[in-house]
mmCIF file of C-alpha atoms in Angstrom:
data_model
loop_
_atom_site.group_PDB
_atom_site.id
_atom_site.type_symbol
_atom_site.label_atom_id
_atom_site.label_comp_id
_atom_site.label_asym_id
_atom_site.label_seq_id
_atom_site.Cartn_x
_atom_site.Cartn_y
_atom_site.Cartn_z
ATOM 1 C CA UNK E 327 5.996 -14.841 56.770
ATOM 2 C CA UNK E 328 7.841 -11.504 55.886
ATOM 3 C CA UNK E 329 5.876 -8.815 54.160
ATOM 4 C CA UNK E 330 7.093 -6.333 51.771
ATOM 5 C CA UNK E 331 7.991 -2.787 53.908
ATOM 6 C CA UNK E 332 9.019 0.392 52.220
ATOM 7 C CA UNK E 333 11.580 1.223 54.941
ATOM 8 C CA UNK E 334 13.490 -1.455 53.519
ATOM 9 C CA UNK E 335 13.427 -0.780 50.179
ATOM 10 C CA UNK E 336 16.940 -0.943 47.963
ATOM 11 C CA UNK E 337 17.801 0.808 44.538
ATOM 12 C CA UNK E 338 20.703 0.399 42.995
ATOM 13 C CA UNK E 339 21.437 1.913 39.528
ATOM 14 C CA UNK E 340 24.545 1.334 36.813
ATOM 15 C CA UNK E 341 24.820 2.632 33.208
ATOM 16 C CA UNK E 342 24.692 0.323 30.548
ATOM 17 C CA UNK E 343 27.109 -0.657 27.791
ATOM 18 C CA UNK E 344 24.662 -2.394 25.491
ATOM 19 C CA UNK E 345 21.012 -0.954 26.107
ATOM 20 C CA UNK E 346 18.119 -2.993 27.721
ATOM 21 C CA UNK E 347 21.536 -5.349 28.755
ATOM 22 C CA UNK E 348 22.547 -5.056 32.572
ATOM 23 C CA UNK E 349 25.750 -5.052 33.425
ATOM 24 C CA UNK E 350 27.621 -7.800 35.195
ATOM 25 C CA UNK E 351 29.263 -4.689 37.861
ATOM 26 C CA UNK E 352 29.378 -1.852 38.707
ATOM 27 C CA UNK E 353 25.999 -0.609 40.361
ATOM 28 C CA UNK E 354 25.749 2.156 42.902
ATOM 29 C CA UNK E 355 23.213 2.474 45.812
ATOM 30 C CA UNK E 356 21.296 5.043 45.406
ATOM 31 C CA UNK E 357 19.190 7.085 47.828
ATOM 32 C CA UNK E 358 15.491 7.690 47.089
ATOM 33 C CA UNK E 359 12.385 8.388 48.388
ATOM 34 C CA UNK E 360 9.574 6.676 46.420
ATOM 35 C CA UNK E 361 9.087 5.596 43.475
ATOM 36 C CA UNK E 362 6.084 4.160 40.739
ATOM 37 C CA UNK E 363 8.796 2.582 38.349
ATOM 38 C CA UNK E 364 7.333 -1.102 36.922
ATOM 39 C CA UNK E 365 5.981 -3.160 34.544
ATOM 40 C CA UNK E 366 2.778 -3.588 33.400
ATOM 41 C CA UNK E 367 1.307 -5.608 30.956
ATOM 42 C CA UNK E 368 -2.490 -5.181 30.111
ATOM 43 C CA UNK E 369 -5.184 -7.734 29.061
ATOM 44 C CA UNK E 370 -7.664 -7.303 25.856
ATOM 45 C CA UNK E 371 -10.710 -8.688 26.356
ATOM 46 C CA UNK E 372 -12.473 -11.068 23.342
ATOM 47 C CA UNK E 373 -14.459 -9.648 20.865
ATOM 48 C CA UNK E 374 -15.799 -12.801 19.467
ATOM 49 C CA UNK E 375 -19.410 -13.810 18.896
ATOM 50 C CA UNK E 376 -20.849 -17.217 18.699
ATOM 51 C CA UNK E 377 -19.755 -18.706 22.034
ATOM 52 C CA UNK E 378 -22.499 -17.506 23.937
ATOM 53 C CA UNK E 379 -22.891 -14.981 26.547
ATOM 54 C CA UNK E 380 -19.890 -15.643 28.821
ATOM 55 C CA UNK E 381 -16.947 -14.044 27.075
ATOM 56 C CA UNK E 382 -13.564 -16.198 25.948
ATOM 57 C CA UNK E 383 -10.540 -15.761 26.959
ATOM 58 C CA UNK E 384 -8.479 -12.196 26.720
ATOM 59 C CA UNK E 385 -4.965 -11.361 25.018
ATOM 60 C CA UNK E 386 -2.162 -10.106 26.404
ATOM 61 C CA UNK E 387 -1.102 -6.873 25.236
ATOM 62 C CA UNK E 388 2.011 -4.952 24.634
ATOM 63 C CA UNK E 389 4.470 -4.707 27.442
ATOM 64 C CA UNK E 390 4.839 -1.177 29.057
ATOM 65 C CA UNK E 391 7.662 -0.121 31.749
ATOM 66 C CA UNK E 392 7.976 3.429 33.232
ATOM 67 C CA UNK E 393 7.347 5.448 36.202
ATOM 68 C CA UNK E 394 8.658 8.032 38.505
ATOM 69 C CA UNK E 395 11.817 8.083 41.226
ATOM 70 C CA UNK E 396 11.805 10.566 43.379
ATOM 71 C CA UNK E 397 15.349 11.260 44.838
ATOM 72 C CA UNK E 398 16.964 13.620 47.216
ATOM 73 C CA UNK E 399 19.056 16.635 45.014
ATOM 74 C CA UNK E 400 22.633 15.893 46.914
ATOM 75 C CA UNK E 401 26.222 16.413 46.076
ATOM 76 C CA UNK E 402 27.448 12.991 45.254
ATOM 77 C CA UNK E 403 24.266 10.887 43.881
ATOM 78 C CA UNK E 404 22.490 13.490 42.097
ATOM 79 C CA UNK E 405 25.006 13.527 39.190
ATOM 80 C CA UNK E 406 23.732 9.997 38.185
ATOM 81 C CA UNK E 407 20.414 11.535 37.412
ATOM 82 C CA UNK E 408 22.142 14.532 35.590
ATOM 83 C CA UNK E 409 24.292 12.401 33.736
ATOM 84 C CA UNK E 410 20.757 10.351 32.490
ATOM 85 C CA UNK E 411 19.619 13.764 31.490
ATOM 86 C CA UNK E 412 21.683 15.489 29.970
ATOM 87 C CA UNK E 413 24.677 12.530 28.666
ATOM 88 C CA UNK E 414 28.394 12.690 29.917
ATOM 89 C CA UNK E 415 29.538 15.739 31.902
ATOM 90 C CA UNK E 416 32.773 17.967 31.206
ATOM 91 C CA UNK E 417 34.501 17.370 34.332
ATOM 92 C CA UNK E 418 37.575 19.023 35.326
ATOM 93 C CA UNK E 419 39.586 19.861 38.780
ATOM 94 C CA UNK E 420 42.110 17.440 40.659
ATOM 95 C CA UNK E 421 39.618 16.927 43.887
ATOM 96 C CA UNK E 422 37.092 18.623 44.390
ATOM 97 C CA UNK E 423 35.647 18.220 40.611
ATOM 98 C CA UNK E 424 33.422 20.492 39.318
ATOM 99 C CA UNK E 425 31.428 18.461 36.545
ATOM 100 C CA UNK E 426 29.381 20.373 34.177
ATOM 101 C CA UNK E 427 26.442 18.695 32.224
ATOM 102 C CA UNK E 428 25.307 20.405 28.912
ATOM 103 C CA UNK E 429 21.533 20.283 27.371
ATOM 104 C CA UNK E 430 21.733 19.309 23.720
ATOM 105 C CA UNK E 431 23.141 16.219 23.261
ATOM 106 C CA UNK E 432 22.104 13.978 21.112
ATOM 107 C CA UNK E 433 22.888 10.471 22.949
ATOM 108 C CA UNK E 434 21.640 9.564 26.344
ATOM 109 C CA UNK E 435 22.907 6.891 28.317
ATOM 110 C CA UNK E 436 20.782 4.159 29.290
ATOM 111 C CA UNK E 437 20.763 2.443 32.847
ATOM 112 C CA UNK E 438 19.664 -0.538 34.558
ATOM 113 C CA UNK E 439 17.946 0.164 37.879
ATOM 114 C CA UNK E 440 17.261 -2.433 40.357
ATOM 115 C CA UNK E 441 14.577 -1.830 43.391
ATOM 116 C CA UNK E 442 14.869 -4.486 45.649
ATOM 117 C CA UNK E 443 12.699 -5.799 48.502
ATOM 118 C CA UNK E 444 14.885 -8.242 50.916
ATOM 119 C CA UNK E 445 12.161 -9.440 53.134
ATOM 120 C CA UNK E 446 9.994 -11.275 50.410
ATOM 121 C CA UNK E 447 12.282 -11.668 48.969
ATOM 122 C CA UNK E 448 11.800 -9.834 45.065
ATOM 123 C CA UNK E 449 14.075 -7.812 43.203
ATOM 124 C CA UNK E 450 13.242 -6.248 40.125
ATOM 125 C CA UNK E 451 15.468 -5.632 37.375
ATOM 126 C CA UNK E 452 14.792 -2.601 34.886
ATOM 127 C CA UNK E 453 17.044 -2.722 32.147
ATOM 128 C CA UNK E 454 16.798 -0.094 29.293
ATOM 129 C CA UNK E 455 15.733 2.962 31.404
ATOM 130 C CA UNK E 456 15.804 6.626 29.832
ATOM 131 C CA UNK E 457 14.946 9.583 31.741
ATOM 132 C CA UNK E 458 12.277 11.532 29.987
ATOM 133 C CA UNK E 459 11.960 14.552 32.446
ATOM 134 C CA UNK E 460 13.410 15.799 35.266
ATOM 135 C CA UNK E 461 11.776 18.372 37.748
ATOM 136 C CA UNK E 462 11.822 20.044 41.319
ATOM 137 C CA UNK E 463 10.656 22.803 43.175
ATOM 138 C CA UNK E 464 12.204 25.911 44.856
ATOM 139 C CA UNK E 465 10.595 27.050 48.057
ATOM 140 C CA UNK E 466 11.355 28.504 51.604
ATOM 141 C CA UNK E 467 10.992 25.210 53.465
ATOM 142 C CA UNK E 468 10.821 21.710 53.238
ATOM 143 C CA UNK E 469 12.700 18.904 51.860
ATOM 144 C CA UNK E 470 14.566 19.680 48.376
ATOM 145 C CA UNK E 471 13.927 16.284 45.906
ATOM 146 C CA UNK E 472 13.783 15.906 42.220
ATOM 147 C CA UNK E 473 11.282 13.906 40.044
ATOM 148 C CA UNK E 474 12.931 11.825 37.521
ATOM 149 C CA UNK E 475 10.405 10.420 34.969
ATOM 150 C CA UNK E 476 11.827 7.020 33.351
ATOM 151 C CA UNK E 477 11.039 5.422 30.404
ATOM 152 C CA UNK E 478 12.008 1.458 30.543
ATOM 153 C CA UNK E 479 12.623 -1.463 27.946
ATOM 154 C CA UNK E 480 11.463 -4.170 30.151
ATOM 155 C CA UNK E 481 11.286 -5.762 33.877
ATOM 156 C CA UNK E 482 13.134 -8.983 35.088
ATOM 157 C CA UNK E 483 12.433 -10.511 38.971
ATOM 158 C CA UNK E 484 14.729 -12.520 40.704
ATOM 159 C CA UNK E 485 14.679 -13.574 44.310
ATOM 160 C CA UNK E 486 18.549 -12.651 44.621
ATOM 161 C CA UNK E 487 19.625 -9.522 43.721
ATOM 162 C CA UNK E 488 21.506 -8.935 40.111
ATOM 163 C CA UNK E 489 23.549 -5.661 41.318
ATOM 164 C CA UNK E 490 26.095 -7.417 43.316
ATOM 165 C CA UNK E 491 27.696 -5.512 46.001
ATOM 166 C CA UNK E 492 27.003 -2.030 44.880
ATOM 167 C CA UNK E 493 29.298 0.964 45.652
ATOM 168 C CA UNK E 494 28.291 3.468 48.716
ATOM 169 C CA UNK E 495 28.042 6.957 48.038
ATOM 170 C CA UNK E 496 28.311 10.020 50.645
ATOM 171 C CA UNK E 497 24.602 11.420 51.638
ATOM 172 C CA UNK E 498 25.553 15.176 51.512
ATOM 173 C CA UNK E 499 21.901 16.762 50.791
ATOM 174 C CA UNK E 500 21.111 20.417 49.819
ATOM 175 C CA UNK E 501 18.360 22.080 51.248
ATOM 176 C CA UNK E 502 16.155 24.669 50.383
ATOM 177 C CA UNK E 503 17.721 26.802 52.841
ATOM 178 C CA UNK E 504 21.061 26.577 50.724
ATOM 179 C CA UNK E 505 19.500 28.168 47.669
ATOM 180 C CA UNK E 506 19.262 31.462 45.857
ATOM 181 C CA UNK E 507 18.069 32.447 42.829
ATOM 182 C CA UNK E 508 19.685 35.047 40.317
ATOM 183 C CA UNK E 509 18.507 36.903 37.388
ATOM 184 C CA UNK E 510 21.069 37.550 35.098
ATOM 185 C CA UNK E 511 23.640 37.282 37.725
ATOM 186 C CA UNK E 512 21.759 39.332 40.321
ATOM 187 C CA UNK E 513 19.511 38.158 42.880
ATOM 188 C CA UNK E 514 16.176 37.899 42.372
ATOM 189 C CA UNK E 515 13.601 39.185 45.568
ATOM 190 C CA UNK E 516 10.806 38.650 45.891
ATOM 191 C CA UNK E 517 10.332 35.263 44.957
ATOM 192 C CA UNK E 518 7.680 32.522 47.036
ATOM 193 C CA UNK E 519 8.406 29.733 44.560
ATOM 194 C CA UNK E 520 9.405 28.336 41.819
ATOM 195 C CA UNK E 521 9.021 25.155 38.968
ATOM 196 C CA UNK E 522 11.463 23.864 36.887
ATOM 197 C CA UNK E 523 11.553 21.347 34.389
ATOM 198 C CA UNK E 524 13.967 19.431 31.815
ATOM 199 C CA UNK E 525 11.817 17.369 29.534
ATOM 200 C CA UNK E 526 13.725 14.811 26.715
ATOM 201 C CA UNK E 527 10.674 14.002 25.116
ATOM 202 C CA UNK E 528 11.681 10.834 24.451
ATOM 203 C CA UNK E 529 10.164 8.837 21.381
ATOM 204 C CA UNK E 530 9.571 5.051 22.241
ATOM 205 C CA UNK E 531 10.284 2.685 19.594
ATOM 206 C CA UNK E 532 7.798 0.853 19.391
ATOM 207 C CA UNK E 533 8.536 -2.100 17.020
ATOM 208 C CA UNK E 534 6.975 -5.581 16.263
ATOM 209 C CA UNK E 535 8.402 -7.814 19.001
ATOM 210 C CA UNK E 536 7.888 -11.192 20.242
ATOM 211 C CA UNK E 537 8.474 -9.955 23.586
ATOM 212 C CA UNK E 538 5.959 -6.802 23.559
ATOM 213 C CA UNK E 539 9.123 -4.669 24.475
ATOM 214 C CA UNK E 540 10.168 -1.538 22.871
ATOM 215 C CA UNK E 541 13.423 -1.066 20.727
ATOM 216 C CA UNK E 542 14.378 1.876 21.915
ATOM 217 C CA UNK E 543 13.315 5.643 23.384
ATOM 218 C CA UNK E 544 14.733 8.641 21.490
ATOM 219 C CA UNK E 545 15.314 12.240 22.693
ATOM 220 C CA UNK E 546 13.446 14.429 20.623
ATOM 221 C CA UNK E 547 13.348 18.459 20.715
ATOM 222 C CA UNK E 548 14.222 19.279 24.567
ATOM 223 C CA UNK E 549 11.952 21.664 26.462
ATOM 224 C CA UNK E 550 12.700 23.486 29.652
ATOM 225 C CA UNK E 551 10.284 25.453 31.192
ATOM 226 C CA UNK E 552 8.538 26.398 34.739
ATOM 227 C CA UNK E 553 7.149 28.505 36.987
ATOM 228 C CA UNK E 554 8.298 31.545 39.376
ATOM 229 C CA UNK E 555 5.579 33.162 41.476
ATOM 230 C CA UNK E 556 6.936 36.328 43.124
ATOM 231 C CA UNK E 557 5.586 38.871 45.151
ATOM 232 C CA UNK E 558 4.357 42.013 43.229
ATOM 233 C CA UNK E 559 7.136 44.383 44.565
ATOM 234 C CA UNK E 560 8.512 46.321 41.151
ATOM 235 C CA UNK E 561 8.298 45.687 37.248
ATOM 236 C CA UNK E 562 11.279 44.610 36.153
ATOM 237 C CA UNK E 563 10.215 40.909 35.361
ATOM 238 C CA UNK E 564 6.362 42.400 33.582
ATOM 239 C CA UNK E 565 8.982 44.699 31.633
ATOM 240 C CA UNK E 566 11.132 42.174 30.644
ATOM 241 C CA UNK E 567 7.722 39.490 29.693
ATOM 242 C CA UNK E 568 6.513 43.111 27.421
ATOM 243 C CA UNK E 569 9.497 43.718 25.843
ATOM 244 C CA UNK E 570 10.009 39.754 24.927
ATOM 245 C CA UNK E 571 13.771 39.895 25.388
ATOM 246 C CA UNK E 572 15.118 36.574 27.442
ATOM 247 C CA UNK E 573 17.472 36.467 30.629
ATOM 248 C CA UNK E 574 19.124 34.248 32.222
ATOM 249 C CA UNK E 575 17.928 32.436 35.311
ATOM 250 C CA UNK E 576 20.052 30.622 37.979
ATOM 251 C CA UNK E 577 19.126 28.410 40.823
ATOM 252 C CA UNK E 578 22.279 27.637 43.079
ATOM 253 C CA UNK E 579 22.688 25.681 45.912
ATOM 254 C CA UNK E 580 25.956 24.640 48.270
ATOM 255 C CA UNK E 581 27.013 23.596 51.520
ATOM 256 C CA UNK E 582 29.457 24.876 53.663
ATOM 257 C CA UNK E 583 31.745 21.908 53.137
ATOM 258 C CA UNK E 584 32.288 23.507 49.357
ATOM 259 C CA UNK E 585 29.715 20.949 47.525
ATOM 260 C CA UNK E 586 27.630 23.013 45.550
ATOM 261 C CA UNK E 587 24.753 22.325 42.762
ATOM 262 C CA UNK E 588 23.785 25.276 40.012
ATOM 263 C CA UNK E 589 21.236 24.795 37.389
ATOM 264 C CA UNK E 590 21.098 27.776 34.657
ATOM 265 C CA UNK E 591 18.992 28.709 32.071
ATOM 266 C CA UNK E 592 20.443 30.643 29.381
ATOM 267 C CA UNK E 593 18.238 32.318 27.437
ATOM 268 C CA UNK E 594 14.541 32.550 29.637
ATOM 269 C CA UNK E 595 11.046 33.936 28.198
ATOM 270 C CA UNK E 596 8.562 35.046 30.208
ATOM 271 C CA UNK E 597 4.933 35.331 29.419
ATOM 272 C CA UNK E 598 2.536 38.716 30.624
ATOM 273 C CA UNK E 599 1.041 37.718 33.364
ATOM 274 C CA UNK E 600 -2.491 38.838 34.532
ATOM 275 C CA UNK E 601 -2.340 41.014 37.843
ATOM 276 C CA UNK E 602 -5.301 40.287 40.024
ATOM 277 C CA UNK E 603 -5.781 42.077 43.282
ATOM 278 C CA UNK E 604 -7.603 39.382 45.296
ATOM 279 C CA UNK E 605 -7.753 40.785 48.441
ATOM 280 C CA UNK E 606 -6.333 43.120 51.018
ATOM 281 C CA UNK E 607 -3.010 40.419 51.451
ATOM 282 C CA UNK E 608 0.053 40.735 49.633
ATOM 283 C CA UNK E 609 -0.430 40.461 45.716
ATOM 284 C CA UNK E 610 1.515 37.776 43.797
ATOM 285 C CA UNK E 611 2.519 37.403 40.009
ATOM 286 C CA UNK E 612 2.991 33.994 38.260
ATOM 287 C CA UNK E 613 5.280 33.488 35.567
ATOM 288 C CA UNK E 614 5.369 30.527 33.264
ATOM 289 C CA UNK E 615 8.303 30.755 31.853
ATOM 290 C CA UNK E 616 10.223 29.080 28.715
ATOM 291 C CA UNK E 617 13.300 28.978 28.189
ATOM 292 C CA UNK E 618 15.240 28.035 24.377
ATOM 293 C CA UNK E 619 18.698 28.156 23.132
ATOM 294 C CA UNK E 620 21.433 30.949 23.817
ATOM 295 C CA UNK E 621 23.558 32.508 20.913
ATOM 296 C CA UNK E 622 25.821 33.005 23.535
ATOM 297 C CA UNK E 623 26.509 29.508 24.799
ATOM 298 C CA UNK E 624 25.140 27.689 22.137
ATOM 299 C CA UNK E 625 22.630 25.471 24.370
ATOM 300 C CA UNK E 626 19.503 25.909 26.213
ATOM 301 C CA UNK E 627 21.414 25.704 30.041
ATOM 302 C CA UNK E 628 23.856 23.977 32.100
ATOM 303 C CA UNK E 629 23.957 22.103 35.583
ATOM 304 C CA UNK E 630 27.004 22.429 37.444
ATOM 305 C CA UNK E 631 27.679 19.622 39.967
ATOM 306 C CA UNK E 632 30.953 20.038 42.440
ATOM 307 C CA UNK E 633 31.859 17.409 44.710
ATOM 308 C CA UNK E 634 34.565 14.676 45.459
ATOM 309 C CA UNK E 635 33.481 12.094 42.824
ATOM 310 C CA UNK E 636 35.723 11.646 40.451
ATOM 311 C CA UNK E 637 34.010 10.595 37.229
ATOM 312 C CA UNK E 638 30.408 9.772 36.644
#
């Protein structure tokens, strides 16, 4: 008998017309390293006397589907996630595209994902999925992946898969090697590492159903925020978190091929940070910063994706 592997684990992921319905076509493979996205469904146990000692029988509760994907932050696939973030990109360009994705929107797109295991076989159907957050981290080494934090309306299994054929997309990865990050246009030294965040705070709708599903998840007020710890070199970021005035922070990445990713912040507070001296090493600060919406650009920041695809 074949049992269930992770190495051979599928997820395929298309947006929806009609939300919580999967589409008939048009599902993309997508590359990802784990992920905690399911169904759950919990029991209630009796509370009723007069039976004796041995309890009755518990209820079934409400129906809850969510979890986590963690993906790779690439040329190609990575706009999917954007696109579930932050709604329909501006894209312009004739090949390569440069497709920019604006915070503020009001409607997100919803998407069914499928994660499929061949050997058992199961394949699991999540229809009505809403990213709630996105995050990463910046760092000298290691391998660069996002976080994508999903709410879902509900889980269907199968023993065939309901994606179809889905299309193939181009693995062209960033690294953290490829990065830099910029203050207000300049580079910013010093830096060991850094957090960043994109939360939609999405309201669930939770309404009476016969099926224990939700109606819905809503974006509510956005918040982006994070963390940059940096090595305790000058004071231009302890002047800037004293006088209260914002900046604007960029993390850029791109490949020598001409695929790039950038991810700015418009208008970024930073807090005053204690300074400890904790030993004869190097001394560190930690920022945890929040950022809000620009005058100037009239939105809180912008991801830039370019690459070959034509239209997400």
């Amino acid at each position: 008998m074949a049992r269930a592997q992770g190495a051979r684990a599928q997820m395929a992921l298309a947006f929806e017309t009609t939300y919580g319905t999967p589409p008939a076509s048009g599902f993309t493979r997508m590359p990802f390293a784990s992920t905690t996205l399911g169904s759950e469904q919990p029991l209630l146990s009796s509370e009723l006397l007069g039976y004796g000692r041995d309890p009755l029988a518990p209820v079934k509760d409400a129906v809850t589907a969510d979890g986590d994907v963690v993906v790779p932050i690439d040329a190609e696939a990575f706009g999917f996630w954007l696109k579930a973030a932050f709604g329909d990109p501006v894209t312009t360009g004739t090949g390569p595209y440069t497709h920019e994705f604006r915070s503020g929107s009001w409607t997100l797109p919803s998407m069914s994902i499928e994660t499929g295991m061949p050997e058992v076989p199961r394949y699991a159907m999540y229809s009505g999925c809403v990213l709630d957050q996105l995050s990463w981290q910046v760092q000298r080494s290691g391998l660069l992946t996002a976080t994508a934090r999903l709410v879902a309306q509900g889980e269907t299994i199968a023993a065939a898969s309901g994606a179809g054929t889905p299309e193939e997309l181009s693995l062209l990865r960033f690294g953290h090697f490829n990065g830099a990050i910029s203050r207000d246009g300049v580079a910013l030294g010093n830096v060991v590492s850094a957090e960043v965040t994109y939360a939609n705070n999405l309201d669930r709708i939770e309404t009476i159903r016969a099926d224990g599903k939700i109606d819905g998840a809503d974006p509510s007020i956005a918040a982006l925020t994070g963390r940059i710890e940096v090595r305790f070199a000058d004071q231009t970021l302890v002047a800037q978190a004293q006088t209260g005035d914002p900046c604007e922070i960029g993390f850029a990445y791109s490949l020598p091929t001409g695929e790039s990713f950038s991810f700015t912040a418009h208008a970024v507070y930073l807090p005053r940070p204690r300074i400890e001296i904790p030993g004869p090493q190097g001394i560190q600060a930690s920022f945890d910063w929040q950022a809000a919406r620009a005058e100037t650009t009239g939105r809180m920041c912008t991801a830039t994706l370019v690459n070959s695809v034509a239209t997400y």
